[in-house]
Short mmCIF file of C-alpha atoms in Angstrom, two decimals:
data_model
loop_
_atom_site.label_atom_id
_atom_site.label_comp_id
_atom_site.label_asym_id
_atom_site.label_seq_id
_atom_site.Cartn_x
_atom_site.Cartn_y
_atom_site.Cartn_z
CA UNK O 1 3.97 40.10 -6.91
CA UNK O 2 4.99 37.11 -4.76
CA UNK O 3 7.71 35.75 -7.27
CA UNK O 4 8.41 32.43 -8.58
CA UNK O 5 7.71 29.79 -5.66
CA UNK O 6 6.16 32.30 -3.54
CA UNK O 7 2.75 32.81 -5.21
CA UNK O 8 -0.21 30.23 -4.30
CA UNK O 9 -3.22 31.79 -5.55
CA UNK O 10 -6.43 30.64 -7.01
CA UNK O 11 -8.94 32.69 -9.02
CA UNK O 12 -12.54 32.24 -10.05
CA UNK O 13 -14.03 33.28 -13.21
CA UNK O 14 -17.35 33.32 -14.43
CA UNK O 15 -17.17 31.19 -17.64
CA UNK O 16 -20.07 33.41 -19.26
CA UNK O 17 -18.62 36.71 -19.44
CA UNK O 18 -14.91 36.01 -17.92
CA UNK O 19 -15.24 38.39 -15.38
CA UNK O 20 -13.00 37.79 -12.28
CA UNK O 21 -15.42 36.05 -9.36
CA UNK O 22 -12.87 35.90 -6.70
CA UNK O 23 -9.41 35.27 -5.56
CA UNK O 24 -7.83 33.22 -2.76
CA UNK O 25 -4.48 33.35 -1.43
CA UNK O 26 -3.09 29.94 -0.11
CA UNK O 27 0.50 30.80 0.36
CA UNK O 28 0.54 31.46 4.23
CA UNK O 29 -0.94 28.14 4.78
CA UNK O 30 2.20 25.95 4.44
CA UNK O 31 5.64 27.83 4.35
CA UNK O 32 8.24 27.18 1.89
CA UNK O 33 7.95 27.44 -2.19
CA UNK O 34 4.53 26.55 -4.00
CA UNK O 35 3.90 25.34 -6.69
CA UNK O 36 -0.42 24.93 -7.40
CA UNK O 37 -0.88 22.70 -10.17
CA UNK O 38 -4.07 20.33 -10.34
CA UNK O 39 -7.85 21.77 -9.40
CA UNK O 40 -10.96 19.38 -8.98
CA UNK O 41 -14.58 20.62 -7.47
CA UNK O 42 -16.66 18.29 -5.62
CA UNK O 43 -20.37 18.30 -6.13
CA UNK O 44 -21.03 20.71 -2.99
CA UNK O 45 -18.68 23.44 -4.83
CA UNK O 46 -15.27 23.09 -2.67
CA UNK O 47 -12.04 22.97 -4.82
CA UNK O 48 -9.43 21.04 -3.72
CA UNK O 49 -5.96 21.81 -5.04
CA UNK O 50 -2.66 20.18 -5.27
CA UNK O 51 0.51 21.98 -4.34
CA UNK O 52 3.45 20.65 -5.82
CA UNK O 53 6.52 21.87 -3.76
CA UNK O 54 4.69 22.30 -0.69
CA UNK O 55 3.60 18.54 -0.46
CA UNK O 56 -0.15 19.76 0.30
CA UNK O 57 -3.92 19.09 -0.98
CA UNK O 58 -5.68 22.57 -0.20
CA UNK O 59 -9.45 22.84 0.27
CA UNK O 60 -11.46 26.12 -1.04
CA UNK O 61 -14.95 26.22 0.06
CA UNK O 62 -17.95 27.62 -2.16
CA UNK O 63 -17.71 30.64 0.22
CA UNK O 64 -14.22 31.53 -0.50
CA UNK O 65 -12.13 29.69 2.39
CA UNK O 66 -8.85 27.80 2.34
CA UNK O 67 -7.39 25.14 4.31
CA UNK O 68 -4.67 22.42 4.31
CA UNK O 69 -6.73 19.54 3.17
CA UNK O 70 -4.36 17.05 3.38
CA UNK O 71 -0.86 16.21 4.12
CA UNK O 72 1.56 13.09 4.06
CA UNK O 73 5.00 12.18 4.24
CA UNK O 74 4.42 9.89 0.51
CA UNK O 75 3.72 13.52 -0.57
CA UNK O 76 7.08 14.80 -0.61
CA UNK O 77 10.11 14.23 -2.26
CA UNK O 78 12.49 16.07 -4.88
CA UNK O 79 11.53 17.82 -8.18
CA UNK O 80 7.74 18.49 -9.12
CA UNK O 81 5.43 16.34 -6.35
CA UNK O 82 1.65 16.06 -6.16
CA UNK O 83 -0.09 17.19 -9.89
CA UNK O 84 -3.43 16.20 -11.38
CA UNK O 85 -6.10 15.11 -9.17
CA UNK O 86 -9.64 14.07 -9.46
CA UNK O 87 -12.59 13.91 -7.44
CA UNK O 88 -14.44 10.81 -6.91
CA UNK O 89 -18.41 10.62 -6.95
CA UNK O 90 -17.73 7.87 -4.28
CA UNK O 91 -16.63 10.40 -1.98
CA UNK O 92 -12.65 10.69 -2.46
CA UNK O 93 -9.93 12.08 -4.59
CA UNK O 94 -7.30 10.66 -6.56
CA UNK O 95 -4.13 12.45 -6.94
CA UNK O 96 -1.13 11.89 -9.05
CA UNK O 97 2.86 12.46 -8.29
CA UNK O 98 4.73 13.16 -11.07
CA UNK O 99 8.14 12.76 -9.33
CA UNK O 100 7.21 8.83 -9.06
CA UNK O 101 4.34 8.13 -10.45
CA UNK O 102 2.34 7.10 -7.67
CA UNK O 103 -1.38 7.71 -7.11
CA UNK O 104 -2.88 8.58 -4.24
CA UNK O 105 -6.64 8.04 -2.37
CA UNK O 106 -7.81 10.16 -0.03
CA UNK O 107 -11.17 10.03 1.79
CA UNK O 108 -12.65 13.38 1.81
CA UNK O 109 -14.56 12.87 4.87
CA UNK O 110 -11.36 11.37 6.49
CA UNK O 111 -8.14 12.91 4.84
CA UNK O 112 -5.75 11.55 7.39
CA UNK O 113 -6.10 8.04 5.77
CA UNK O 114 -4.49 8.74 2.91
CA UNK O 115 -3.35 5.63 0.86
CA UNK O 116 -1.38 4.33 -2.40
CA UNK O 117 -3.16 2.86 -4.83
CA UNK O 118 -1.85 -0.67 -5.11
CA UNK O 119 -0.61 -0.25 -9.30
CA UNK O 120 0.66 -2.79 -11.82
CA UNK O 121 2.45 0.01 -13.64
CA UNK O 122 4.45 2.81 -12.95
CA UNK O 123 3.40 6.27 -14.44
CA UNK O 124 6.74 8.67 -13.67
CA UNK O 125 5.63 11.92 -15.51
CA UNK O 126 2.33 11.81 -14.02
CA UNK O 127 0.50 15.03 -14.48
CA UNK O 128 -3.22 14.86 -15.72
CA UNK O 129 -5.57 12.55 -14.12
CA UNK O 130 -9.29 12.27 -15.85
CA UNK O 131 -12.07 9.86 -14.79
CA UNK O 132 -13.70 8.18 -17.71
CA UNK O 133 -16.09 6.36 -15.08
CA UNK O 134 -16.37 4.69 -11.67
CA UNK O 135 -13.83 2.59 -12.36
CA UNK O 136 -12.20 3.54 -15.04
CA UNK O 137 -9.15 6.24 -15.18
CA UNK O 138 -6.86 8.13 -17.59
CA UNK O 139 -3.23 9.63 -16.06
CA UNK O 140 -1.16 11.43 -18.94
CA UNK O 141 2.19 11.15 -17.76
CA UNK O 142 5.02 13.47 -19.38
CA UNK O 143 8.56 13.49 -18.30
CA UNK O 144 10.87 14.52 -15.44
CA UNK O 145 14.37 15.48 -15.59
CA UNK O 146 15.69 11.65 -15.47
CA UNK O 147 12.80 9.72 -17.12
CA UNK O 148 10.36 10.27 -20.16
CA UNK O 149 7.49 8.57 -20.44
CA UNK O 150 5.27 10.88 -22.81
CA UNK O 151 2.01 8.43 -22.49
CA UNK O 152 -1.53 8.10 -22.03
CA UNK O 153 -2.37 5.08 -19.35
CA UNK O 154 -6.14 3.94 -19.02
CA UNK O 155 -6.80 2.00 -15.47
CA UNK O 156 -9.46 -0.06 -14.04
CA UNK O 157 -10.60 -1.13 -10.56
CA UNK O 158 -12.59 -3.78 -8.95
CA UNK O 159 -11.88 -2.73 -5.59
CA UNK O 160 -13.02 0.97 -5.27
CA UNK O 161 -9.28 2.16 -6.00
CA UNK O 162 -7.62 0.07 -3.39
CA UNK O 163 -5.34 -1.26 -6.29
CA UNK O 164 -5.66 -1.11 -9.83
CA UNK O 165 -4.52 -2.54 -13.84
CA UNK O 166 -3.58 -0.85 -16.67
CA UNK O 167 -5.58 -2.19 -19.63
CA UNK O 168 -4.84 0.29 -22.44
CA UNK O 169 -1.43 2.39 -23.05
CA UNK O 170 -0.71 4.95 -26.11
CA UNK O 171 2.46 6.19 -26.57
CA UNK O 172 2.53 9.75 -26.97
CA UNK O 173 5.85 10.54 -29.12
CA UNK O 174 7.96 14.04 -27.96
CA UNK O 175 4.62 15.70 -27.28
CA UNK O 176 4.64 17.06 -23.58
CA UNK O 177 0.98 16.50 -23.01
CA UNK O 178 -0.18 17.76 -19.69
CA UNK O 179 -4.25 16.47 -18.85
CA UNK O 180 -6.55 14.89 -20.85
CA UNK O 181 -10.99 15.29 -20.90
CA UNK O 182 -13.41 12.62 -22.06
CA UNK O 183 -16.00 13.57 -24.37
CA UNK O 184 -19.30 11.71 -25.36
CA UNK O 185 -16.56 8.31 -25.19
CA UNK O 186 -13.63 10.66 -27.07
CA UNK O 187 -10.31 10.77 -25.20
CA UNK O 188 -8.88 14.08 -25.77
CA UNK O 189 -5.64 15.77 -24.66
CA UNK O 190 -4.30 19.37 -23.83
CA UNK O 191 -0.56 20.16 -25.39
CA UNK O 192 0.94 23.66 -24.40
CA UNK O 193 4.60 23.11 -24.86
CA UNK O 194 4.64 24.24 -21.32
CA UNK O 195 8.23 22.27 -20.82
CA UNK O 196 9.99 24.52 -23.83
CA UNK O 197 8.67 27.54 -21.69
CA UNK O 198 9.85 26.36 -18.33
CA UNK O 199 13.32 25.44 -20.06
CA UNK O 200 13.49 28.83 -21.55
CA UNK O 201 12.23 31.25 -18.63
CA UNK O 202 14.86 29.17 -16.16
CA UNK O 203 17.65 29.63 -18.85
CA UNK O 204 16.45 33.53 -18.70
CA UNK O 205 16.29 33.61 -22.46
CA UNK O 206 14.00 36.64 -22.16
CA UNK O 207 12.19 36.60 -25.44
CA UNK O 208 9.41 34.15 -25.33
CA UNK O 209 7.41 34.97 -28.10
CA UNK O 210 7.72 32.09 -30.07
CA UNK O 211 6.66 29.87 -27.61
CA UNK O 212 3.54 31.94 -26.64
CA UNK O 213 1.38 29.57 -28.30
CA UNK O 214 -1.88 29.01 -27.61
CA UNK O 215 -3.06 25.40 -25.93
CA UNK O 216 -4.69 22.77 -28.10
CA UNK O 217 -6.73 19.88 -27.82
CA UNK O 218 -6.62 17.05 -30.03
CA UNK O 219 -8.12 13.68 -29.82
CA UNK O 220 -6.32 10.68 -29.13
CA UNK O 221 -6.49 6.47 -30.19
CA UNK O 222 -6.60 5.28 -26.94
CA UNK O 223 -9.82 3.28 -26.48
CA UNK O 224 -11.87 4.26 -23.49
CA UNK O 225 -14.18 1.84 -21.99
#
């Protein structure tokens, strides 16, 4: 084993029978520490997946093959970077940074032009991103060690995600919600309690039985269009 910060590995699983598919290591493609977070498939099969520490958006092709997708200097920057990401039946992704908040588009048949969606809001937390149509998004933003947002933020476009307005906002309490699915027009969210694990495997508590629970979904109020 690689270690904490050393692994970046993806593996594929056949939903049906949960047999292992494949596996792709991504660590040798950027050096430094890794942290893969957020997954999205496009419609030809490629997965393209966000590295947190690393300050990277790999590509995985239906064949098996990895690449640095995309990089940029708005990437970086200290704590947990680039998270959930989504990709666009227009022909793009959208990709969230938790350390700030900002959202990312980036062409997939040009990744070099990578720009920042133009916001009236800011979204510091960020970690799930879900599309709940063209022009119409979700981001479930947590907390980071300074700020605490703990909400659900629906946006809207007119402009193809040059810029953007947030039209609906739910307040989501102390629960560390991390990405959120739509649902025949139901909002639903994931909670795992992954930041009580974090805080206790850093802290080297060792016994982490209580907080091996299992992840649940539950629907949420906030009114998508």
């Amino acid at each position: 084993m690689a270690g904490p910060k050393r692994s970046a590995d993806v593996a594929v699983y056949d939903l049906s029978t949960g047999a292992a598919i494949s596996h792709v290591d991504l660590a040798g493609l950027v050096p430094g520490p890794h942290l893969l977070n957020g997954v999205a498939v496009d419609a030809g099969g490629s997965a393209y997946v966000s590295d947190s520490l690393a300050a990277a958006i790999y590509r995985i092709t239906a064949d098996g093959k990895g690449s640095v997708f995309a990089r940029d200097d708005r990437f970086a920057g200290p704590g947990i970077g680039l998270n959930g990401l989504v990709v666009h039946p227009r022909g793009f992704l959208l990709v969230v940074k938790k350390s700030d908040g900002a959202i990312f588009k980036v062409p997939l048949a040009e990744p070099g032009r990578v720009s920042q969606v133009k916001v009236d809001g800011a979204f510091v937390g960020g970690d799930g991103l879900t599309l709940a149509g063209d022009n119409d998004l979700v981001v479930v933003a947590n907390a980071t060690p300074d700020v605490t947002t703990n909400a659900a933020f629906a946006l809207t476009t007119d402009d193809d995600w040059t810029s953007a307005k947030v039209y609906d906002v739910l307040p989501l309490a102390d629960d560390y919600l991390t990405t959120a699915v739509v649902r025949d027009g139901t909002l639903f969210v994931v909670s795992t309690h992954l930041d009580a694990l974090v805080r206790a495997a850093a802290a080297g508590d060792g016994d982490l039985d209580d907080l091996r629970a299992e992840a649940t979904l539950r629907p949420i109020g906030l009114v998508v269009r």
